[in-house]
Amino acid sequence: MNLTFYKKIALGAVALILGACGDINSSWEVKGGGYIKYTFNDDGPYTIELAKNDVEPPFYVNNSHHYFYLCTRIDESKRGDQISLMVNNPKTGTELTPVGRASLNGRYQYVTWMREQFSPEAPLITEKSTVKFDEIIGDSLWTADLDLYFKDCRSGSCSDSLPPLHFKGRLRYWVPADER
């Protein structure tokens, strides 16, 4: 074997290592974002990706509000699912009831709702629903278990006579590194 053979092997190894590390700074931990992994009426699991702008943690960058809010984009779900969720004064280790309705611009509106497979927005059933944050690193990471119930609106209108829809999942969101 000659020296050229070993140079080719070494160059190949270096190229492989550099290629493997090329996207190391494009992860959620650096750019921000995350995911919700969930089941819907025990079907699944499914995943919705979260972009950095899909979530507003409390007291984040230039805001001074005290709630955690997220609204996913319907195009990030292969099934056409979308969720909007608001939790007032989030803290770790406590089962919190999400905010179902809030006054926005002088009108009460649903702020926590779910769309399943492109159906209309289904409002939250607050009496049954909980969110439990188990990890809040205020300047970098938010993690929670979601156990949410929604009215059934899949027929085009919401029905109280149908059993509620059960959304059970896990949320992970990283604040962008340059905004910590």
mmCIF file of C-alpha atoms in Angstrom:
data_model
loop_
_atom_site.group_PDB
_atom_site.id
_atom_site.type_symbol
_atom_site.label_atom_id
_atom_site.label_comp_id
_atom_site.label_asym_id
_atom_site.label_seq_id
_atom_site.Cartn_x
_atom_site.Cartn_y
_atom_site.Cartn_z
ATOM 1 C CA MET A 1 0.000 0.000 0.000
ATOM 2 C CA ASN A 2 1.237 3.437 -0.749
ATOM 3 C CA LEU A 3 0.853 6.766 1.005
ATOM 4 C CA THR A 4 -1.804 7.967 -1.472
ATOM 5 C CA PHE A 5 -4.182 5.223 -0.353
ATOM 6 C CA TYR A 6 -3.919 6.337 3.296
ATOM 7 C CA LYS A 7 -4.395 9.983 2.298
ATOM 8 C CA LYS A 8 -7.624 9.051 0.511
ATOM 9 C CA ILE A 9 -8.855 7.141 3.568
ATOM 10 C CA ALA A 10 -7.987 10.072 5.866
ATOM 11 C CA LEU A 11 -9.662 12.613 3.561
ATOM 12 C CA GLY A 12 -12.755 10.414 3.352
ATOM 13 C CA ALA A 13 -12.925 10.145 7.146
ATOM 14 C CA VAL A 14 -12.545 13.916 7.568
ATOM 15 C CA ALA A 15 -15.268 14.553 4.974
ATOM 16 C CA LEU A 16 -17.573 12.104 6.748
ATOM 17 C CA ILE A 17 -17.013 13.751 10.139
ATOM 18 C CA LEU A 18 -17.547 17.261 8.754
ATOM 19 C CA GLY A 19 -20.677 16.159 6.936
ATOM 20 C CA ALA A 20 -22.090 14.586 10.081
ATOM 21 C CA CYS A 21 -21.454 17.763 12.087
ATOM 22 C CA GLY A 22 -22.634 20.162 9.398
ATOM 23 C CA ASP A 23 -26.141 20.599 10.819
ATOM 24 C CA ILE A 24 -25.101 20.683 14.457
ATOM 25 C CA ASN A 25 -26.153 24.331 14.835
ATOM 26 C CA SER A 26 -29.495 23.918 13.072
ATOM 27 C CA SER A 27 -31.182 21.978 15.872
ATOM 28 C CA TRP A 28 -34.165 23.158 17.949
ATOM 29 C CA GLU A 29 -31.849 23.774 20.890
ATOM 30 C CA VAL A 30 -30.055 26.438 18.850
ATOM 31 C CA LYS A 31 -32.675 27.811 16.435
ATOM 32 C CA GLY A 32 -35.689 27.415 18.713
ATOM 33 C CA GLY A 33 -38.811 25.355 18.226
ATOM 34 C CA GLY A 34 -39.801 21.863 19.214
ATOM 35 C CA TYR A 35 -42.669 19.431 18.922
ATOM 36 C CA ILE A 36 -45.845 17.997 20.375
ATOM 37 C CA LYS A 37 -46.078 14.199 20.275
ATOM 38 C CA TYR A 38 -49.655 13.109 20.946
ATOM 39 C CA THR A 39 -52.448 10.595 20.629
ATOM 40 C CA PHE A 40 -55.958 11.530 19.673
ATOM 41 C CA ASN A 41 -58.716 9.317 21.111
ATOM 42 C CA ASP A 42 -55.981 6.696 21.664
ATOM 43 C CA ASP A 43 -55.001 6.750 17.948
ATOM 44 C CA GLY A 44 -51.449 7.656 17.113
ATOM 45 C CA PRO A 45 -48.856 8.646 18.035
ATOM 46 C CA TYR A 46 -48.688 11.758 15.882
ATOM 47 C CA THR A 47 -46.264 14.679 15.871
ATOM 48 C CA ILE A 48 -46.686 18.382 15.175
ATOM 49 C CA GLU A 49 -43.469 20.359 14.726
ATOM 50 C CA LEU A 50 -43.220 23.732 16.472
ATOM 51 C CA ALA A 51 -41.379 26.622 14.857
ATOM 52 C CA LYS A 52 -39.763 29.182 17.135
ATOM 53 C CA ASN A 53 -42.601 31.656 16.498
ATOM 54 C CA ASP A 54 -45.378 29.150 17.307
ATOM 55 C CA VAL A 55 -44.835 29.588 21.060
ATOM 56 C CA GLU A 56 -44.848 32.601 23.408
ATOM 57 C CA PRO A 57 -43.389 31.738 26.821
ATOM 58 C CA PRO A 58 -44.088 34.217 29.637
ATOM 59 C CA PHE A 59 -41.817 37.249 29.940
ATOM 60 C CA TYR A 60 -40.101 36.275 26.693
ATOM 61 C CA VAL A 61 -37.922 38.748 24.772
ATOM 62 C CA ASN A 62 -40.097 41.882 24.525
ATOM 63 C CA ASN A 63 -43.354 40.668 26.080
ATOM 64 C CA SER A 64 -44.430 41.081 29.680
ATOM 65 C CA HIS A 65 -47.375 38.691 29.835
ATOM 66 C CA HIS A 66 -47.671 35.934 32.432
ATOM 67 C CA TYR A 67 -49.055 33.134 30.260
ATOM 68 C CA PHE A 68 -47.631 30.373 28.068
ATOM 69 C CA TYR A 69 -49.280 30.366 24.632
ATOM 70 C CA LEU A 70 -48.808 28.226 21.558
ATOM 71 C CA CYS A 71 -50.603 27.892 18.259
ATOM 72 C CA THR A 72 -49.390 25.276 15.809
ATOM 73 C CA ARG A 73 -49.546 25.631 12.059
ATOM 74 C CA ILE A 74 -51.928 23.216 10.357
ATOM 75 C CA ASP A 75 -49.406 22.534 7.589
ATOM 76 C CA GLU A 76 -47.003 21.058 10.184
ATOM 77 C CA SER A 77 -49.385 18.143 10.777
ATOM 78 C CA LYS A 78 -49.674 15.366 8.209
ATOM 79 C CA ARG A 79 -53.238 14.733 9.440
ATOM 80 C CA GLY A 80 -54.406 18.342 9.333
ATOM 81 C CA ASP A 81 -54.448 18.734 13.118
ATOM 82 C CA GLN A 82 -53.899 22.083 14.800
ATOM 83 C CA ILE A 83 -53.913 23.152 18.433
ATOM 84 C CA SER A 84 -54.005 26.476 20.238
ATOM 85 C CA LEU A 85 -53.186 26.344 23.955
ATOM 86 C CA MET A 86 -52.932 28.957 26.697
ATOM 87 C CA VAL A 87 -51.809 28.297 30.281
ATOM 88 C CA ASN A 88 -51.897 31.091 32.847
ATOM 89 C CA ASN A 89 -48.899 31.457 35.209
ATOM 90 C CA PRO A 90 -47.193 28.154 34.343
ATOM 91 C CA LYS A 91 -45.117 26.466 37.028
ATOM 92 C CA THR A 92 -43.545 23.045 37.387
ATOM 93 C CA GLY A 93 -45.009 20.082 39.216
ATOM 94 C CA THR A 94 -48.630 21.271 39.307
ATOM 95 C CA GLU A 95 -51.582 20.138 37.200
ATOM 96 C CA LEU A 96 -52.818 23.378 35.681
ATOM 97 C CA THR A 97 -56.135 24.031 33.945
ATOM 98 C CA PRO A 98 -55.625 25.654 30.539
ATOM 99 C CA VAL A 99 -57.449 28.890 29.737
ATOM 100 C CA GLY A 100 -60.516 28.071 27.644
ATOM 101 C CA ARG A 101 -61.718 31.598 26.861
ATOM 102 C CA ALA A 102 -60.217 35.035 27.304
ATOM 103 C CA SER A 103 -61.111 38.616 26.487
ATOM 104 C CA LEU A 104 -59.289 39.665 23.337
ATOM 105 C CA ASN A 105 -59.954 43.156 22.006
ATOM 106 C CA GLY A 106 -63.017 43.454 24.247
ATOM 107 C CA ARG A 107 -64.630 40.173 23.117
ATOM 108 C CA TYR A 108 -64.491 36.775 24.800
ATOM 109 C CA GLN A 109 -62.985 34.232 22.435
ATOM 110 C CA TYR A 110 -61.790 30.661 22.654
ATOM 111 C CA VAL A 111 -58.016 30.667 23.113
ATOM 112 C CA THR A 112 -57.530 26.925 23.645
ATOM 113 C CA TRP A 113 -58.987 24.817 20.861
ATOM 114 C CA MET A 114 -58.167 21.870 18.582
ATOM 115 C CA ARG A 115 -58.765 21.125 14.923
ATOM 116 C CA GLU A 116 -58.692 17.443 14.044
ATOM 117 C CA GLN A 117 -58.180 16.537 10.383
ATOM 118 C CA PHE A 118 -59.113 20.003 9.081
ATOM 119 C CA SER A 119 -62.379 20.105 11.095
ATOM 120 C CA PRO A 120 -63.650 23.360 12.651
ATOM 121 C CA GLU A 121 -62.028 24.591 15.863
ATOM 122 C CA ALA A 122 -63.247 22.510 18.812
ATOM 123 C CA PRO A 123 -63.299 24.391 22.138
ATOM 124 C CA LEU A 124 -61.590 23.029 25.227
ATOM 125 C CA ILE A 125 -63.576 21.336 27.984
ATOM 126 C CA THR A 126 -61.785 23.019 30.881
ATOM 127 C CA GLU A 127 -63.241 20.888 33.703
ATOM 128 C CA LYS A 128 -61.456 17.754 32.453
ATOM 129 C CA SER A 129 -58.249 19.186 30.968
ATOM 130 C CA THR A 130 -54.820 19.569 32.571
ATOM 131 C CA VAL A 131 -51.314 20.648 31.633
ATOM 132 C CA LYS A 132 -48.394 19.675 33.850
ATOM 133 C CA PHE A 133 -45.051 21.356 33.231
ATOM 134 C CA ASP A 134 -42.272 19.157 34.558
ATOM 135 C CA GLU A 135 -39.381 21.216 33.270
ATOM 136 C CA ILE A 136 -39.197 24.972 32.887
ATOM 137 C CA ILE A 137 -35.793 26.436 32.292
ATOM 138 C CA GLY A 138 -37.112 29.945 31.735
ATOM 139 C CA ASP A 139 -34.514 31.083 29.308
ATOM 140 C CA SER A 140 -34.189 27.895 27.281
ATOM 141 C CA LEU A 141 -36.593 24.928 27.701
ATOM 142 C CA TRP A 142 -40.298 24.222 28.358
ATOM 143 C CA THR A 143 -41.565 20.632 28.746
ATOM 144 C CA ALA A 144 -45.084 19.501 29.700
ATOM 145 C CA ASP A 145 -47.571 16.637 29.682
ATOM 146 C CA LEU A 146 -50.874 17.539 28.024
ATOM 147 C CA ASP A 147 -54.162 15.830 28.926
ATOM 148 C CA LEU A 148 -56.854 17.780 27.107
ATOM 149 C CA TYR A 149 -60.510 17.223 26.203
ATOM 150 C CA PHE A 150 -62.339 19.039 23.420
ATOM 151 C CA LYS A 151 -65.897 19.153 22.107
ATOM 152 C CA ASP A 152 -66.502 17.025 19.024
ATOM 153 C CA CYS A 153 -66.781 19.360 16.015
ATOM 154 C CA ARG A 154 -65.773 16.888 13.306
ATOM 155 C CA SER A 155 -69.199 16.908 11.629
ATOM 156 C CA GLY A 156 -68.850 20.615 10.829
ATOM 157 C CA SER A 157 -70.536 21.881 13.991
ATOM 158 C CA CYS A 158 -69.827 21.227 17.665
ATOM 159 C CA SER A 159 -72.030 18.746 19.491
ATOM 160 C CA ASP A 160 -72.494 18.417 23.252
ATOM 161 C CA SER A 161 -74.280 15.093 22.754
ATOM 162 C CA LEU A 162 -71.142 13.357 21.431
ATOM 163 C CA PRO A 163 -68.367 12.156 23.754
ATOM 164 C CA PRO A 164 -65.441 14.572 24.086
ATOM 165 C CA LEU A 165 -62.282 14.133 22.036
ATOM 166 C CA HIS A 166 -59.203 13.226 24.084
ATOM 167 C CA PHE A 167 -55.821 14.741 23.206
ATOM 168 C CA LYS A 168 -52.938 13.320 25.251
ATOM 169 C CA GLY A 169 -49.397 14.391 24.516
ATOM 170 C CA ARG A 170 -45.948 15.648 25.343
ATOM 171 C CA LEU A 171 -44.712 19.169 24.580
ATOM 172 C CA ARG A 172 -41.061 20.194 24.229
ATOM 173 C CA TYR A 173 -40.036 23.698 23.209
ATOM 174 C CA TRP A 174 -36.605 25.315 23.122
ATOM 175 C CA VAL A 175 -36.161 29.086 23.180
ATOM 176 C CA PRO A 176 -33.761 30.191 20.398
ATOM 177 C CA ALA A 177 -30.173 30.463 21.673
ATOM 178 C CA ASP A 178 -29.779 34.069 20.508
ATOM 179 C CA GLU A 179 -32.922 35.118 22.453
ATOM 180 C CA ARG A 180 -31.924 33.707 25.856
#
